[in-house]
Coordinates of C-alpha atoms in Angstrom, one line a residue:
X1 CA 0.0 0.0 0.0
X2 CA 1.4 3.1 -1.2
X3 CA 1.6 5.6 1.6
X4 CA -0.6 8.9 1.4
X5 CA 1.8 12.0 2.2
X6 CA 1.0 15.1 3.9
X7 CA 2.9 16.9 0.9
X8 CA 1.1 16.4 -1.3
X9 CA -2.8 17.8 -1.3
X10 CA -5.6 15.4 -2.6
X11 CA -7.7 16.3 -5.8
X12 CA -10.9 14.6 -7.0
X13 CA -11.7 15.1 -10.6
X14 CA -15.0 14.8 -12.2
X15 CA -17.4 11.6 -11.9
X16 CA -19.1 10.3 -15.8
X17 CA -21.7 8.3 -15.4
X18 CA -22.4 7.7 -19.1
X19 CA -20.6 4.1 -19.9
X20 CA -18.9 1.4 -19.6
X21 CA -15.6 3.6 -20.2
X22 CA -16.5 6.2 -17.5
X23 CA -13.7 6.9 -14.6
X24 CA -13.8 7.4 -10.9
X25 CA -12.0 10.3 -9.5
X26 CA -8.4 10.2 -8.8
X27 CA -6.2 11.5 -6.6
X28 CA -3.3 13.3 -7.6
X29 CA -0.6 15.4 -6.3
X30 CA 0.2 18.9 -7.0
X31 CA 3.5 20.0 -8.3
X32 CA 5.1 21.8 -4.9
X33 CA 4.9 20.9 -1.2
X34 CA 3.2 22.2 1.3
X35 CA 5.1 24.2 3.9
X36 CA 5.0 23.0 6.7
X37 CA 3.7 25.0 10.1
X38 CA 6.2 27.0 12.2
X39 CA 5.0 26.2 14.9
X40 CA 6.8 23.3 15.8
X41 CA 10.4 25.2 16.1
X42 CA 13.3 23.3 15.0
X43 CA 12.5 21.5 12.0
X44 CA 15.3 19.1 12.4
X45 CA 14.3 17.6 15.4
X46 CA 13.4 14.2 15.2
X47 CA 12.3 13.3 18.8
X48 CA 9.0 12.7 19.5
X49 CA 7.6 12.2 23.1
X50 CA 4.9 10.0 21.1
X51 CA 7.4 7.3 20.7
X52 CA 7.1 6.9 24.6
X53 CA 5.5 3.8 26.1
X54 CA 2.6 5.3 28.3
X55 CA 4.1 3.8 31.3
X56 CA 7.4 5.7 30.9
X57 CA 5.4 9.0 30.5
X58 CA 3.4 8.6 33.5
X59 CA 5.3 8.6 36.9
X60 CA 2.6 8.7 39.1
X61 CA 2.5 5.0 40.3
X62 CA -1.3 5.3 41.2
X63 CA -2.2 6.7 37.9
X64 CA -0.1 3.7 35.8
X65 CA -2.7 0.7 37.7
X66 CA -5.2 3.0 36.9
X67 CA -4.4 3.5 33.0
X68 CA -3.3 -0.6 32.8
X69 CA -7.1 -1.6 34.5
X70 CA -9.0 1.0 31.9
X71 CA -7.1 -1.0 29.1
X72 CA -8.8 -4.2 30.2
X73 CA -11.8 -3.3 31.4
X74 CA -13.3 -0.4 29.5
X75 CA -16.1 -1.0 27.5
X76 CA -15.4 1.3 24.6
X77 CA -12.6 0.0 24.0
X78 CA -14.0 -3.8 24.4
X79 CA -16.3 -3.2 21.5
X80 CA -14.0 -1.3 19.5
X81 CA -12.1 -5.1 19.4
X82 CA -15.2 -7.2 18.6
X83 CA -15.0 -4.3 15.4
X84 CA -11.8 -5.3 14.9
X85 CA -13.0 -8.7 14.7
X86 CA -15.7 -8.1 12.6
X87 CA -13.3 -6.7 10.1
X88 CA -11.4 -9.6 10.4
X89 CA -13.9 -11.7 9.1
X90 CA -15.2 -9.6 6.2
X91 CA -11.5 -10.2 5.0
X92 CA -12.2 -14.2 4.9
X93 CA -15.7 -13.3 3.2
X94 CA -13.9 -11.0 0.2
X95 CA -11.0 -13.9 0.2
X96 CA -13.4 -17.2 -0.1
X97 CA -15.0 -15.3 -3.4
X98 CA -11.7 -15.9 -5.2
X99 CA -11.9 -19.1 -4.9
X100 CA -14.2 -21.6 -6.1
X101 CA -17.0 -22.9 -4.1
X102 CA -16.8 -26.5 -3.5
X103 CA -20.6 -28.3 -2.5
X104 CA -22.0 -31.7 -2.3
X105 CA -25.4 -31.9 -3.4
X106 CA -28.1 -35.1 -2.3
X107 CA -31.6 -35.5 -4.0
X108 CA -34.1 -38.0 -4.8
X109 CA -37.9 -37.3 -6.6
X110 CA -40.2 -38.8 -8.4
X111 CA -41.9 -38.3 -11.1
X112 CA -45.1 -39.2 -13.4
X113 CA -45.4 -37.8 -16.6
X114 CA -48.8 -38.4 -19.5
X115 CA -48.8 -41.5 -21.4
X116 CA -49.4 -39.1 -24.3
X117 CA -46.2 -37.1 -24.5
X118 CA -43.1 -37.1 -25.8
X119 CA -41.4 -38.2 -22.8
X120 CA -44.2 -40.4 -21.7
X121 CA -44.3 -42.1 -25.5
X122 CA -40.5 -42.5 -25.4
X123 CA -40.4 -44.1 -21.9
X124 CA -43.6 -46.2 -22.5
X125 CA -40.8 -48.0 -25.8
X126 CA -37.9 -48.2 -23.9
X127 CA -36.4 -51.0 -22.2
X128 CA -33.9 -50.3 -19.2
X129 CA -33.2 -54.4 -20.0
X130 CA -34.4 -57.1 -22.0
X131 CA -37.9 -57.4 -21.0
X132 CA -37.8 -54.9 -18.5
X133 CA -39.7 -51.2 -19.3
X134 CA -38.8 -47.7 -18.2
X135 CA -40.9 -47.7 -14.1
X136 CA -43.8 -45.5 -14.2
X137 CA -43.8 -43.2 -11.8
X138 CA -40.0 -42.3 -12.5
X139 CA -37.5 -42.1 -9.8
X140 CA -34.6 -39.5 -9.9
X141 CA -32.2 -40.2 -7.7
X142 CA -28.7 -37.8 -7.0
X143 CA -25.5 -37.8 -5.3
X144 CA -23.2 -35.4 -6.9
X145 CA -19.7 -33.0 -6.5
X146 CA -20.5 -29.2 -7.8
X147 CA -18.1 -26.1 -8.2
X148 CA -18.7 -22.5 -9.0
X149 CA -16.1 -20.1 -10.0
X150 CA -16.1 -16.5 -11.3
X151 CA -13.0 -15.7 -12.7
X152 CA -11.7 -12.2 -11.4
X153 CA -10.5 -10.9 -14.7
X154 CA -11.2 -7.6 -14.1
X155 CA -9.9 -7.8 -9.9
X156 CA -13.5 -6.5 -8.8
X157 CA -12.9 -9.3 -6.3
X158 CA -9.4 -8.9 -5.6
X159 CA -10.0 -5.3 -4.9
X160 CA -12.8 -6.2 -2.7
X161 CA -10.5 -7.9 -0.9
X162 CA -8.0 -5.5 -0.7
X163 CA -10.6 -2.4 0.3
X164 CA -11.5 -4.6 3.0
X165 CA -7.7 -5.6 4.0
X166 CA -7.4 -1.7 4.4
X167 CA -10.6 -1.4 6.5
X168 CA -9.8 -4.1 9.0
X169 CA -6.3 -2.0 9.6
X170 CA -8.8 1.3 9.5
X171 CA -10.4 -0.6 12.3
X172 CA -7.0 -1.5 14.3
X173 CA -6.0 2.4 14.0
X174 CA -9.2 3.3 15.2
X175 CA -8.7 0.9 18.7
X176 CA -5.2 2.9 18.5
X177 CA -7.2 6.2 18.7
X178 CA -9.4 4.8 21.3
X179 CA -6.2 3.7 23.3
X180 CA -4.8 7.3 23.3
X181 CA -8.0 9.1 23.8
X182 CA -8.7 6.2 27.1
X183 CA -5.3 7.1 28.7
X184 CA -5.5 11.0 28.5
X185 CA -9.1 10.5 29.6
X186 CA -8.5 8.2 32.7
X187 CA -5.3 10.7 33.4
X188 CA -7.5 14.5 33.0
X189 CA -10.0 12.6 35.8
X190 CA -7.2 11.5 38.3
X191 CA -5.3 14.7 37.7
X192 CA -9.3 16.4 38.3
X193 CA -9.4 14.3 41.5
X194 CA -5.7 15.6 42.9
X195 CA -7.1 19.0 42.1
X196 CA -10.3 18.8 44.3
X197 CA -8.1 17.5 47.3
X198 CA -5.9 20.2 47.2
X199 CA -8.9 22.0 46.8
X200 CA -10.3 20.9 49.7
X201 CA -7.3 21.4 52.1
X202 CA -7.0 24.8 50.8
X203 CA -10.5 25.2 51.8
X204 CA -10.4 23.7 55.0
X205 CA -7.4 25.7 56.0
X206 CA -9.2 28.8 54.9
X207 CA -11.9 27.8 57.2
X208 CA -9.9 27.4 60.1
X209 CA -8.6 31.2 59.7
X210 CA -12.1 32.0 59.2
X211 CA -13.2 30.9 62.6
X212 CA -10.1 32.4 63.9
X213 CA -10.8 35.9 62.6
X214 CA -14.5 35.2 63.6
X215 CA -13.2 34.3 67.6
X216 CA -11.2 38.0 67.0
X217 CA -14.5 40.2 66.2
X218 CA -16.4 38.6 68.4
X219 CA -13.7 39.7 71.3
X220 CA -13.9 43.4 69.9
X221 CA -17.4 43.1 70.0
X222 CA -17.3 42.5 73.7
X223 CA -14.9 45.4 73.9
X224 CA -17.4 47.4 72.2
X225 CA -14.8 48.1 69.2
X226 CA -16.9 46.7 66.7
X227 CA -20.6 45.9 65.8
X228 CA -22.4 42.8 65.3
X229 CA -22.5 43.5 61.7
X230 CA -19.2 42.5 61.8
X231 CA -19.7 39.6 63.5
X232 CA -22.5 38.6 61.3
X233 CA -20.5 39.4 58.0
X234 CA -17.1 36.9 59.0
X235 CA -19.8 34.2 60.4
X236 CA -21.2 34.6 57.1
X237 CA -17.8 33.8 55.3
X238 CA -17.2 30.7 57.5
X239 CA -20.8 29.5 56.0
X240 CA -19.7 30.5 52.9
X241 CA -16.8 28.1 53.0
X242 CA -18.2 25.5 54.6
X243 CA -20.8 25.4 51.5
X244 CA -17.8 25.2 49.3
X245 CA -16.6 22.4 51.0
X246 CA -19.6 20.2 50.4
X247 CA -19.5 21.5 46.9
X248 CA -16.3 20.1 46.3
X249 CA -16.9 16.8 48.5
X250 CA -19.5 16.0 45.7
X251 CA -17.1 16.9 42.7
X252 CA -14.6 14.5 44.3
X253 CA -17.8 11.8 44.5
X254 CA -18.8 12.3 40.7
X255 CA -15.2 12.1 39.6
X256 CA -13.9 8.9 41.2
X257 CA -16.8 7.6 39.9
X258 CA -15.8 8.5 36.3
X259 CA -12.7 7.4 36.9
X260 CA -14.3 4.0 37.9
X261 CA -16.9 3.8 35.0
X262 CA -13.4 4.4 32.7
X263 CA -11.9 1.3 34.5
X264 CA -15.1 -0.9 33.7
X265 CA -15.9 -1.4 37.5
X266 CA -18.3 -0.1 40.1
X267 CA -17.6 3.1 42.5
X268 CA -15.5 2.6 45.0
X269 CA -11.8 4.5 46.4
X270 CA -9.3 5.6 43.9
X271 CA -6.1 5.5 45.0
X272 CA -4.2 8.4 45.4
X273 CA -1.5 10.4 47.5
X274 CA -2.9 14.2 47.3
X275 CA -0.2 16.0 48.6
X276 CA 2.4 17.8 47.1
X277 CA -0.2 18.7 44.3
X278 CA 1.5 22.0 43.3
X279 CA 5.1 20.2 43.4
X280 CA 4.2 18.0 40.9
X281 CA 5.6 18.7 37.3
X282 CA 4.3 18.8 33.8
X283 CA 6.4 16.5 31.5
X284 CA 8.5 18.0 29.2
X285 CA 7.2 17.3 25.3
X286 CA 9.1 17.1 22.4
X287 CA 6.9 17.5 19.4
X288 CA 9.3 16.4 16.6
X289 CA 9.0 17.6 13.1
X290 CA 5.1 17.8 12.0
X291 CA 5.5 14.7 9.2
X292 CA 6.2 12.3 12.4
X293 CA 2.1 13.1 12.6
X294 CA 0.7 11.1 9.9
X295 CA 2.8 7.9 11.4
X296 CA 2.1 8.7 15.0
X297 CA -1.3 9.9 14.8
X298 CA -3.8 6.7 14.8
X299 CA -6.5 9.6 13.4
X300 CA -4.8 10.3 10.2
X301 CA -3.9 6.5 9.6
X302 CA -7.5 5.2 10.2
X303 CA -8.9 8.2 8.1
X304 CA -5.6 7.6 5.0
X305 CA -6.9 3.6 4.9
X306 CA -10.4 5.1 4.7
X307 CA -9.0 7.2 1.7
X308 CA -7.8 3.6 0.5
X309 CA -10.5 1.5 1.2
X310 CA -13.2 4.0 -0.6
X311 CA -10.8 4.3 -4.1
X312 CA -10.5 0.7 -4.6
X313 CA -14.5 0.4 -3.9
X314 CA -14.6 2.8 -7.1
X315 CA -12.8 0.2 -8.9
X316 CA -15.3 -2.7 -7.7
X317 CA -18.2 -0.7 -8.7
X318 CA -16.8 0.2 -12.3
X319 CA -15.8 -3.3 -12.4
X320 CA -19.4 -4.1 -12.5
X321 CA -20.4 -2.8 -15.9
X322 CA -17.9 -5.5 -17.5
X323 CA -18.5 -8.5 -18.7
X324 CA -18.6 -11.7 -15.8
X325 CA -16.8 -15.1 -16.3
X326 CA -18.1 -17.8 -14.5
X327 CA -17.5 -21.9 -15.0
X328 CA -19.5 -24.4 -12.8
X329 CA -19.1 -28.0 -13.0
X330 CA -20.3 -31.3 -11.2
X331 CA -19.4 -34.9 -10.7
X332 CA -21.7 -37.2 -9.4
X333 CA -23.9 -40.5 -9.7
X334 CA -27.2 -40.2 -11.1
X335 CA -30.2 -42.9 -11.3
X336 CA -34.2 -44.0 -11.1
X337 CA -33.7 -46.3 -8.6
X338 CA -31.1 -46.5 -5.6
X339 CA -29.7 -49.8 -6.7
X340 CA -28.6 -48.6 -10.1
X341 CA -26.6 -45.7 -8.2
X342 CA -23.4 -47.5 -8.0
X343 CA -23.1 -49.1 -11.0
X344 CA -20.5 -47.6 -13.3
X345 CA -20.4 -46.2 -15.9
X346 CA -23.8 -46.2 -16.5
X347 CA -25.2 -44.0 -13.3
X348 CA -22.4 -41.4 -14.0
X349 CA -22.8 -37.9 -14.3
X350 CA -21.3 -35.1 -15.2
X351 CA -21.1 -31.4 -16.4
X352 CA -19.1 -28.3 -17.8
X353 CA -20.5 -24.6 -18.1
X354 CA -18.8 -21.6 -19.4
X355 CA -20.6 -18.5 -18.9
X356 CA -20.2 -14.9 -19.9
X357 CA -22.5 -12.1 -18.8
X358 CA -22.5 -8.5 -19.1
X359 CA -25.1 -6.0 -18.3
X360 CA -26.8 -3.9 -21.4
X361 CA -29.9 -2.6 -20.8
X362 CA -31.0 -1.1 -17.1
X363 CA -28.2 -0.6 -15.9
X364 CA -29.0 1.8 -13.6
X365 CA -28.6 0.1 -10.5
X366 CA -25.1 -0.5 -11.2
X367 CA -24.5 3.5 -12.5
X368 CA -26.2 4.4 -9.0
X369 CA -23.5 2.3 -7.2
X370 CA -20.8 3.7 -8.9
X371 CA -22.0 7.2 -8.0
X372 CA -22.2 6.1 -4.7
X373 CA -18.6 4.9 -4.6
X374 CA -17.6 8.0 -6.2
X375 CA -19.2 10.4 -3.5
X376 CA -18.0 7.9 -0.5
X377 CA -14.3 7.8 -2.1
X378 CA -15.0 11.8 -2.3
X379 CA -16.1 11.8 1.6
X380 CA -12.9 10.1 2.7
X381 CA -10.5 12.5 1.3
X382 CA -12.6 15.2 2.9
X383 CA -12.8 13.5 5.8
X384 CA -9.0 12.6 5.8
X385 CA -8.4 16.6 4.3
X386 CA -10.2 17.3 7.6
X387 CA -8.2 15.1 10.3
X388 CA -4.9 16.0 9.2
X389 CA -5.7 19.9 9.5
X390 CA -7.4 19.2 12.7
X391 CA -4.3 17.6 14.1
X392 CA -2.0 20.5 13.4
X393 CA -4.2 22.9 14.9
X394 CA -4.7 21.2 18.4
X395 CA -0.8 21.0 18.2
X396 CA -0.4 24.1 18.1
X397 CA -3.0 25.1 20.5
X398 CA -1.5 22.9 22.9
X399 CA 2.1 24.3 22.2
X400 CA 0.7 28.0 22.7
X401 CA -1.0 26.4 26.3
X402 CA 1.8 25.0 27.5
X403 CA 4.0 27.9 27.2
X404 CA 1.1 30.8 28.2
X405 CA 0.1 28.7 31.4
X406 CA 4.0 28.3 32.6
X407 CA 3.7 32.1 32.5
X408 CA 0.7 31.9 34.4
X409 CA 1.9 29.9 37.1
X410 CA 4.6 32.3 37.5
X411 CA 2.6 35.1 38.0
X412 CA -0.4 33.8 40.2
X413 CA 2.4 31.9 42.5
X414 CA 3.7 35.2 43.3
X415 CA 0.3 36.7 43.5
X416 CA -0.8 33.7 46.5
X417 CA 2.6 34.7 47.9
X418 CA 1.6 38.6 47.9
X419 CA -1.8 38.0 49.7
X420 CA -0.9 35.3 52.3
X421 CA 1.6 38.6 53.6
X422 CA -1.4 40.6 53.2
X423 CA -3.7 38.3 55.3
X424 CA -1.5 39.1 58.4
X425 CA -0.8 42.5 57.1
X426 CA -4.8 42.9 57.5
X427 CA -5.1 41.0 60.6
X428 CA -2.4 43.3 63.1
X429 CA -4.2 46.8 61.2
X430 CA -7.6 45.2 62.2
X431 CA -6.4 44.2 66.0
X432 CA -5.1 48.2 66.0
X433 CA -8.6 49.1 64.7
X434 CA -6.8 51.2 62.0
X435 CA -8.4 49.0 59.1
X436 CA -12.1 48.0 59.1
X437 CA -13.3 44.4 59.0
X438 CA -14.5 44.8 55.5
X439 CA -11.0 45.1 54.4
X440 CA -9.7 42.1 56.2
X441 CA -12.9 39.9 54.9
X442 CA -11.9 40.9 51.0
X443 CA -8.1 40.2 51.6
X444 CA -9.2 36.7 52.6
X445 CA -11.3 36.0 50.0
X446 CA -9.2 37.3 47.5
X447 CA -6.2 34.8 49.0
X448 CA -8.7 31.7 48.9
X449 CA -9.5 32.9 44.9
X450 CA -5.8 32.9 43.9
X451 CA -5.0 29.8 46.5
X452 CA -7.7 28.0 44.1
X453 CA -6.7 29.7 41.2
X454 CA -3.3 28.8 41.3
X455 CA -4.0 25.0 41.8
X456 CA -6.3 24.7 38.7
X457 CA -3.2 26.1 36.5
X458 CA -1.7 23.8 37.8
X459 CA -4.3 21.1 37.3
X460 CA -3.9 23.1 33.7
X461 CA -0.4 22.5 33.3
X462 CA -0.7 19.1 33.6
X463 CA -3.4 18.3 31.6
X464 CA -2.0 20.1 29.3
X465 CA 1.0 17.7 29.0
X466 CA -1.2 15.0 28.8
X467 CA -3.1 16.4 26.2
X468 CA 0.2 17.4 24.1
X469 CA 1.4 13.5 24.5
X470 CA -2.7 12.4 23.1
X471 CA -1.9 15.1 20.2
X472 CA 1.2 14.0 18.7
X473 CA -0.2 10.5 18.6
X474 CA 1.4 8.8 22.0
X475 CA -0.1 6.1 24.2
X476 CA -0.9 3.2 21.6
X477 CA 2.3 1.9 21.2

């Protein structure tokens, strides 16, 4: 199989209906290459983190048993090998037509024909033996070797075979896209659950200064240096948190759940050690040159074998307005009664056909299936047009991520940093009643907003690693 190449872009011509002679479109290449994207920095560089075995990539213990259980449990991709399968099988179908078919065949009848026909008048004067007439009724008794062969002169069924060689390996790069697609799935979710707990102990620390601060007013209160709006407005921030805190105890429900529907089994724990969230670091992803993506991409190879699959169907529907060749033959024992069936040579039987057939007038139903082929064999390079674009833009989308949220981090690390200082800043100015309480309750809620923010760019960053490795076409091999 000749491969497709990025370099070259894919042109259908015109479809004719009109005869035998018509064409299907072709594909052709145009005179100069495509440039390739800049994105991808140093053209020259021939590593690709793609060529990494998932369990290399992943170093989080917890999440490598969770990965290797989704790969033998999940469902998807369960039925995505009974396709495979299925595929499989359609190749011994388009095989077994190239060969002939090879039947026995049993029969017995009986029959009684009028004394005043041709047949009845000839059997009624002849003698099977001296002095023995033709029986009347007439047995028919048959045990006999038949074969059937079309002779693939024009490879409609050789190129049946071969479209659906290339669409049982369409089906085996389509469990390869399933495979990378499972892994950075399972992985988002367990990085989502690390997230929540960090989450939650940022929330649960917050809480604890909340009640501290709220023990603080209520002391001015009693000293008469501040009101009971006060006190009502920080024992309405500890509510406030305590809310979140359910909130997030759910999210953490739902997601080890869809975790545990990814892994094929019912909810229980997922194991996992939540601390040092924000220590944790984002794998470093080479992306190679961007031709390594129509190898490493299962996508582009399931949607290129498509491409394949639908030109030689062309061929097998144009095939159809030619002549047919078929020979059948059979060997076998013939008689009207049982005990003349093995005597030789007289009970033997035998035949030779030749016959050629070719379609002239209504034809139709085979012009409507060639147009059909035509428009599917059109679909696929559309469809594979379509894949391979889509492939280089979330490459570069995830290259632009990756470099915009390291920034990111950067910044809202030292922003957390800035308002933890201010939280005690606020705190001593409150005790000295030179700042009122309205000022301490926003600098704490503006910590716990960055405190949260700066864990989901982190959640970000890692995801965002993950998805890089899914996008360049890593985890199947």
């Amino acid at each position: 199989m000749n491969k497709m190449k990025l370099y070259h872009y894919l042109i259908p011509l015109g479809i004719c209906l009109a005869a035998v002679s018509c064409k299907a479109p072709e594909i052709a290449g145009s005179a100069a290459p495509v440039a390739l994207p800049e994105f991808y920095g140093n053209h020259n560089d021939s590593t690709n983190v793609a060529a990494v075995s998932w369990r290399n990539f992943f170093k989080d213990r917890n999440l490598v048993d969770l990965i290797d259980t989704a790969l033998k449990n999940n469902q998807e991709l369960l039925i995505t090998m009974q396709e495979i399968e299925i595929a499989k099988n359609d190749i011994r179908v388009r095989k077994g037509a190239l060969l002939p078919m090879l039947g026995l065949k049993a029969g017995a009848g009986l029959e009684k024909v009028g004394r005043y026909t041709s047949q009845g008048a000839g059997d009624a004067s002849t003698e099977i033996s001296p002095g023995h007439e033709m029986p009347d009724p007439l047995g028919d008794f048959k045990l006999a070797a038949c074969a059937n062969w079309e002779i693939d002169i024009w490879k409609k069924l050789r190129n049946a075979k071969k479209a659906a060689l290339s669409r049982y390996l369409s089906t085996v790069e389509g469990k390869n896209f399933v495979l990378t697609n499972l892994i950075a799935e399972v992985s988002e979710s367990y990085y989502e659950l690390l997230f929540l707990d960090s989450q939650m102990l940022v929330v649960k620390q917050n809480i604890g200064l909340q009640k501290s601060a709220l023990e603080i007013v209520k002391a001015q209160k009693e000293a008469a240096k501040t009101t009971e709006l006060a006190v009502q407005k920080f024992q309405a921030e500890v509510l406030a948190s305590q809310n979140v805190e359910l909130v997030i105890q759910q999210k953490i429900r739902e997601t080890e759940n869809r975790i545990n529907f990814l892994l094929g089994r019912y909810p229980q724990e997922i194991k996992r050690d939540a601390s040092g969230f924000l220590s944790l670091t984002a794998n470093v992803v080479p992306t190679g040159i961007p031709a390594q993506l129509l190898t490493n991409r299962p996508d582009i190879q399931k949607a290129e074998l498509e491409l394949v699959a639908a030109k030689l169907d062309v061929k097998v529907a144009r095939a159809e307005f030619y002549p047919s060749v078929a020979i059948s033959a059979g060997l076998g024992l013939n008689a009207f009664k049982p005990s003349y069936l093995f005597q030789f040579p007289e009970s033997v039987l035998y035949s030779l056909v030749g016959d050629i057939a070719a379609p002239l007038i209504n034809r139709n139903a085979i012009k409507a299936e060639f147009a059909n082929a035509n428009a599917r064999q059109l679909q696929a390079l559309y469809n594979y047009d379509k894949t391979v674009l889509n492939a280089y833009l979330e490459v570069s989308n995830q290259l632009s991520k990756i470099s915009n949220l390291e920034k990111s981090y950067d910044l809202k690390s030292r922003q957390v940093e800035a308002l933890h200082k201010s939280i005690a800043v606020s705190n001593d100015l409150f005790k000295s009643a030179r700042v009122d309480y309205f000022e301490v309750l926003m600098t704490q809620r503006d910590a716990l907003e960055s405190q949260l923010e700066l864990i989901e760019t982190k959640k970000e960053q890692l995801n965002a690693s993950v998805y890089m490795y899914r996008d360049l076409g890593g985890g199947w091999k």
